[in-house]
Amino acid sequence: QLDLDPSKPLALLCTNVVGDSLALGRQIFTAGMADWLAKTVRHFAQKPDFQIVVRVHPGELLGAGHPSVDIVHSTLPGMPPHVVVIPPDSKINTYDLIELAHVGLVYTTTVGLEMAMSGVPVVVGGMTHYRDKGFTYDPETTSEYLTTVDHLLRRPSGERLSQEKVELAWNYAYRFFFEYPFPFPWHLITFWEDIEARSLRAVLDDSLENYATTIDALLGKPLY
């Protein structure tokens, strides 16, 4: 369906939603997520021995920010065949792509953590919570980033993360998804409706003990 070349190493780039709060202010060596994406595909355009699949975040269907598809096409008006873009409305399963990838490229998306859990070497371009935790590649400059990507793709096909790094990723994911979250009285998506139906005063009067740990965390108190 994507007409990929099985003889060429494959990088899977998973975007954030451009302009989303999870990507804002997270730049390290680029001006932001859009600049990171443009620099990456421009680099790959000059590397016909490699191939890259850009998986655009499905959240872009909501219409926020500058579409990643447009960023790629404006960067590479004559897009070479070894640069493939999957639009946000595609039914292609991202986890199937992870199985094909030799290297994962991410800005801050949690898919990077999931790729590392699957043994895929991941190069992180933004300041995400799982950066510098021992199981990703964390360049500090554009030059280091591109050199790291090239090095990983030139390694023997199928070379994965060490078992130690995979276990680190799994341990981190368990803590992040199951131990780190604290109870909260309102849902992020329906926050304003929830707080209107159940005010802060009502929460403090009726359920303070249920959210004591959460309040301590918000106040900056040590929890462990």
Coordinates of C-alpha atoms in Angstrom, one line a residue:
Q1 CA 0.0 0.0 0.0
L2 CA 2.9 2.4 0.8
D3 CA 5.2 0.9 -1.9
L4 CA 8.1 0.7 0.6
D5 CA 11.4 -0.8 -0.5
P6 CA 12.3 -3.7 1.9
S7 CA 16.0 -3.4 0.9
K8 CA 16.2 0.1 2.4
P9 CA 16.3 0.9 6.2
L10 CA 13.1 2.7 7.3
A11 CA 12.6 5.6 9.7
L12 CA 9.2 6.1 11.1
L13 CA 8.5 9.8 12.1
C14 CA 5.4 10.3 14.2
T15 CA 4.3 13.9 14.5
N16 CA 2.6 15.9 17.2
V17 CA -0.3 18.1 16.4
V18 CA 1.3 21.3 15.3
G19 CA 0.5 24.0 17.8
D20 CA -0.7 21.6 20.4
S21 CA 0.3 22.4 24.0
L22 CA 2.2 19.2 24.3
A23 CA 4.6 20.4 21.6
L24 CA 4.8 24.1 22.4
G25 CA 7.9 25.4 24.2
R26 CA 9.6 22.0 23.9
Q27 CA 12.2 23.0 21.4
I28 CA 15.9 22.0 21.9
F29 CA 17.7 22.5 18.6
T30 CA 14.9 23.6 16.3
A31 CA 12.4 26.5 16.3
G32 CA 9.6 24.0 17.1
M33 CA 7.9 20.9 15.9
A34 CA 7.2 22.2 12.4
D35 CA 10.8 23.3 12.0
W36 CA 12.0 19.8 13.2
L37 CA 9.7 18.1 10.7
A38 CA 10.9 20.3 7.8
K39 CA 14.6 19.8 8.7
T40 CA 14.1 16.0 8.9
V41 CA 12.4 15.5 5.6
R42 CA 14.8 17.9 3.9
H43 CA 17.6 15.7 5.2
F44 CA 16.0 12.5 4.0
A45 CA 15.4 13.9 0.6
Q46 CA 19.1 13.9 0.1
K47 CA 19.4 10.3 1.3
P48 CA 18.0 8.0 -1.4
D49 CA 19.5 4.9 0.3
F50 CA 17.1 5.5 3.3
Q51 CA 13.3 5.8 3.4
I52 CA 11.1 7.7 5.8
V53 CA 7.4 7.4 6.6
V54 CA 5.8 10.5 8.2
R55 CA 2.8 9.4 10.2
V56 CA 0.7 12.5 10.8
H57 CA -1.1 12.7 14.1
P58 CA -4.8 11.8 13.7
G59 CA -5.6 14.8 16.0
E60 CA -4.9 17.1 13.1
L61 CA -8.4 16.2 11.8
L62 CA -9.7 18.6 14.4
G63 CA -8.2 21.4 12.5
A64 CA -5.7 22.9 15.0
G65 CA -2.4 24.3 13.7
H66 CA -0.6 24.2 10.4
P67 CA -1.2 20.7 8.8
S68 CA 2.0 18.6 8.8
V69 CA 1.1 17.3 5.3
D70 CA 1.4 20.9 4.1
I71 CA 4.7 21.4 5.9
V72 CA 6.2 18.4 4.2
H73 CA 4.9 19.3 0.7
S74 CA 6.1 23.0 1.0
T75 CA 9.5 21.8 2.2
L76 CA 9.7 19.2 -0.7
P77 CA 7.6 20.4 -3.6
G78 CA 8.9 17.5 -5.7
M79 CA 8.7 14.9 -3.0
P80 CA 11.0 11.9 -3.8
P81 CA 9.5 8.4 -3.6
H82 CA 11.5 7.4 -0.6
V83 CA 9.7 10.1 1.5
V84 CA 6.1 8.9 2.3
V85 CA 3.5 10.9 4.1
I86 CA 0.5 9.2 5.8
P87 CA -2.3 11.8 6.3
P88 CA -4.2 12.0 9.6
D89 CA -7.3 10.4 8.2
S90 CA -5.5 7.3 7.0
K91 CA -6.7 3.9 8.3
I92 CA -3.1 2.6 8.3
N93 CA -2.3 1.3 11.7
T94 CA 0.7 3.0 13.4
Y95 CA 1.6 -0.1 15.3
D96 CA 2.0 -2.0 12.1
L97 CA 4.4 0.7 10.9
I98 CA 6.4 0.3 14.2
E99 CA 7.0 -3.3 13.4
L100 CA 8.6 -2.3 10.1
A101 CA 10.7 0.6 11.4
H102 CA 14.4 0.4 12.0
V103 CA 14.5 3.8 13.7
G104 CA 11.8 6.0 15.3
L105 CA 11.8 9.8 15.1
V106 CA 9.6 11.8 17.5
Y107 CA 9.3 15.3 18.8
T108 CA 7.4 14.7 22.1
T109 CA 4.6 12.2 21.2
T110 CA 4.2 9.2 23.5
V111 CA 4.5 7.0 20.5
G112 CA 8.2 7.3 20.9
L113 CA 8.0 5.6 24.3
E114 CA 5.9 2.9 22.8
M115 CA 8.4 2.3 20.0
A116 CA 11.2 2.0 22.5
M117 CA 9.1 -0.6 24.4
S118 CA 9.0 -2.5 21.1
G119 CA 12.8 -2.4 20.8
V120 CA 12.9 0.3 18.1
P121 CA 15.8 2.8 18.6
V122 CA 14.1 6.2 19.0
V123 CA 15.7 9.7 18.4
V124 CA 13.9 12.4 20.4
G125 CA 13.8 15.9 18.9
G126 CA 11.9 17.8 21.6
M127 CA 11.8 18.1 25.4
T128 CA 9.4 15.3 26.3
H129 CA 9.0 13.6 29.6
Y130 CA 10.8 10.4 28.6
R131 CA 13.8 12.1 27.2
D132 CA 17.2 11.4 28.9
K133 CA 15.7 8.4 30.8
G134 CA 18.3 5.9 29.4
F135 CA 16.3 4.3 26.5
T136 CA 16.2 7.0 23.8
Y137 CA 18.8 8.9 21.8
D138 CA 18.7 12.5 22.9
P139 CA 20.8 14.9 20.6
E140 CA 21.4 18.5 21.7
T141 CA 22.1 20.0 18.2
T142 CA 20.8 19.7 14.7
S143 CA 24.1 18.3 13.6
E144 CA 24.1 15.6 16.3
Y145 CA 20.5 14.8 15.5
L146 CA 21.1 14.2 11.8
T147 CA 24.4 12.3 12.5
T148 CA 22.6 10.0 15.0
V149 CA 19.8 9.3 12.6
D150 CA 22.2 8.4 9.8
H151 CA 24.3 6.2 12.1
L152 CA 21.3 4.2 13.3
L153 CA 20.0 3.6 9.8
R154 CA 23.4 2.4 8.6
R155 CA 23.6 -0.2 11.3
P156 CA 22.8 -3.8 10.3
S157 CA 19.1 -4.1 9.3
G158 CA 16.9 -5.1 12.2
E159 CA 19.4 -4.2 15.0
R160 CA 17.2 -3.3 18.0
L161 CA 17.6 -1.7 21.4
S162 CA 19.3 -3.8 24.0
Q163 CA 17.1 -5.8 26.4
E164 CA 18.2 -3.5 29.2
K165 CA 16.9 -0.4 27.4
V166 CA 13.7 -2.1 26.5
E167 CA 13.1 -3.0 30.1
L168 CA 13.9 0.6 31.1
A169 CA 11.2 1.7 28.7
W170 CA 8.7 -0.7 30.1
N171 CA 9.4 0.2 33.7
Y172 CA 9.1 3.9 32.9
A173 CA 5.8 3.3 31.0
Y174 CA 4.4 1.4 33.9
R175 CA 5.2 4.2 36.3
F176 CA 4.0 6.9 34.0
F177 CA 0.7 5.3 33.0
F178 CA -0.2 3.4 36.2
E179 CA 1.6 4.9 39.2
Y180 CA 2.1 8.6 38.3
P181 CA -1.5 9.6 37.6
F182 CA -3.5 10.9 40.6
P183 CA -7.3 11.2 41.0
F184 CA -8.8 14.4 39.7
P185 CA -12.4 15.6 40.0
W186 CA -12.8 17.0 36.5
H187 CA -12.0 15.5 33.1
L188 CA -9.7 17.5 30.8
I189 CA -11.9 17.2 27.8
T190 CA -15.1 18.3 29.6
F191 CA -13.4 20.5 32.2
W192 CA -15.7 23.5 32.1
E193 CA -18.9 21.5 32.1
D194 CA -17.6 19.3 34.9
I195 CA -16.6 22.3 37.1
E196 CA -19.9 23.9 36.6
A197 CA -21.7 20.8 37.6
R198 CA -19.4 20.2 40.6
S199 CA -17.6 23.3 41.9
L200 CA -14.2 23.4 43.6
R201 CA -16.0 24.2 46.9
A202 CA -18.2 21.1 46.5
V203 CA -15.1 19.0 45.9
L204 CA -13.3 20.5 49.0
D205 CA -16.3 20.1 51.2
D206 CA -17.3 16.6 50.2
S207 CA -14.3 14.7 48.8
L208 CA -11.2 16.3 50.0
E209 CA -9.7 13.1 51.3
N210 CA -10.1 11.5 47.8
Y211 CA -7.8 14.2 46.3
A212 CA -5.4 14.9 49.1
T213 CA -2.4 13.4 47.2
T214 CA -3.3 15.3 44.1
I215 CA -3.5 18.6 46.0
D216 CA -0.1 17.9 47.7
A217 CA 1.4 17.3 44.2
L218 CA -0.1 20.6 42.9
L219 CA 1.4 22.4 45.9
G220 CA 4.8 21.0 45.2
K221 CA 5.0 18.7 48.3
P222 CA 7.3 15.7 48.0
L223 CA 5.3 12.6 47.4
Y224 CA 7.8 9.8 47.7

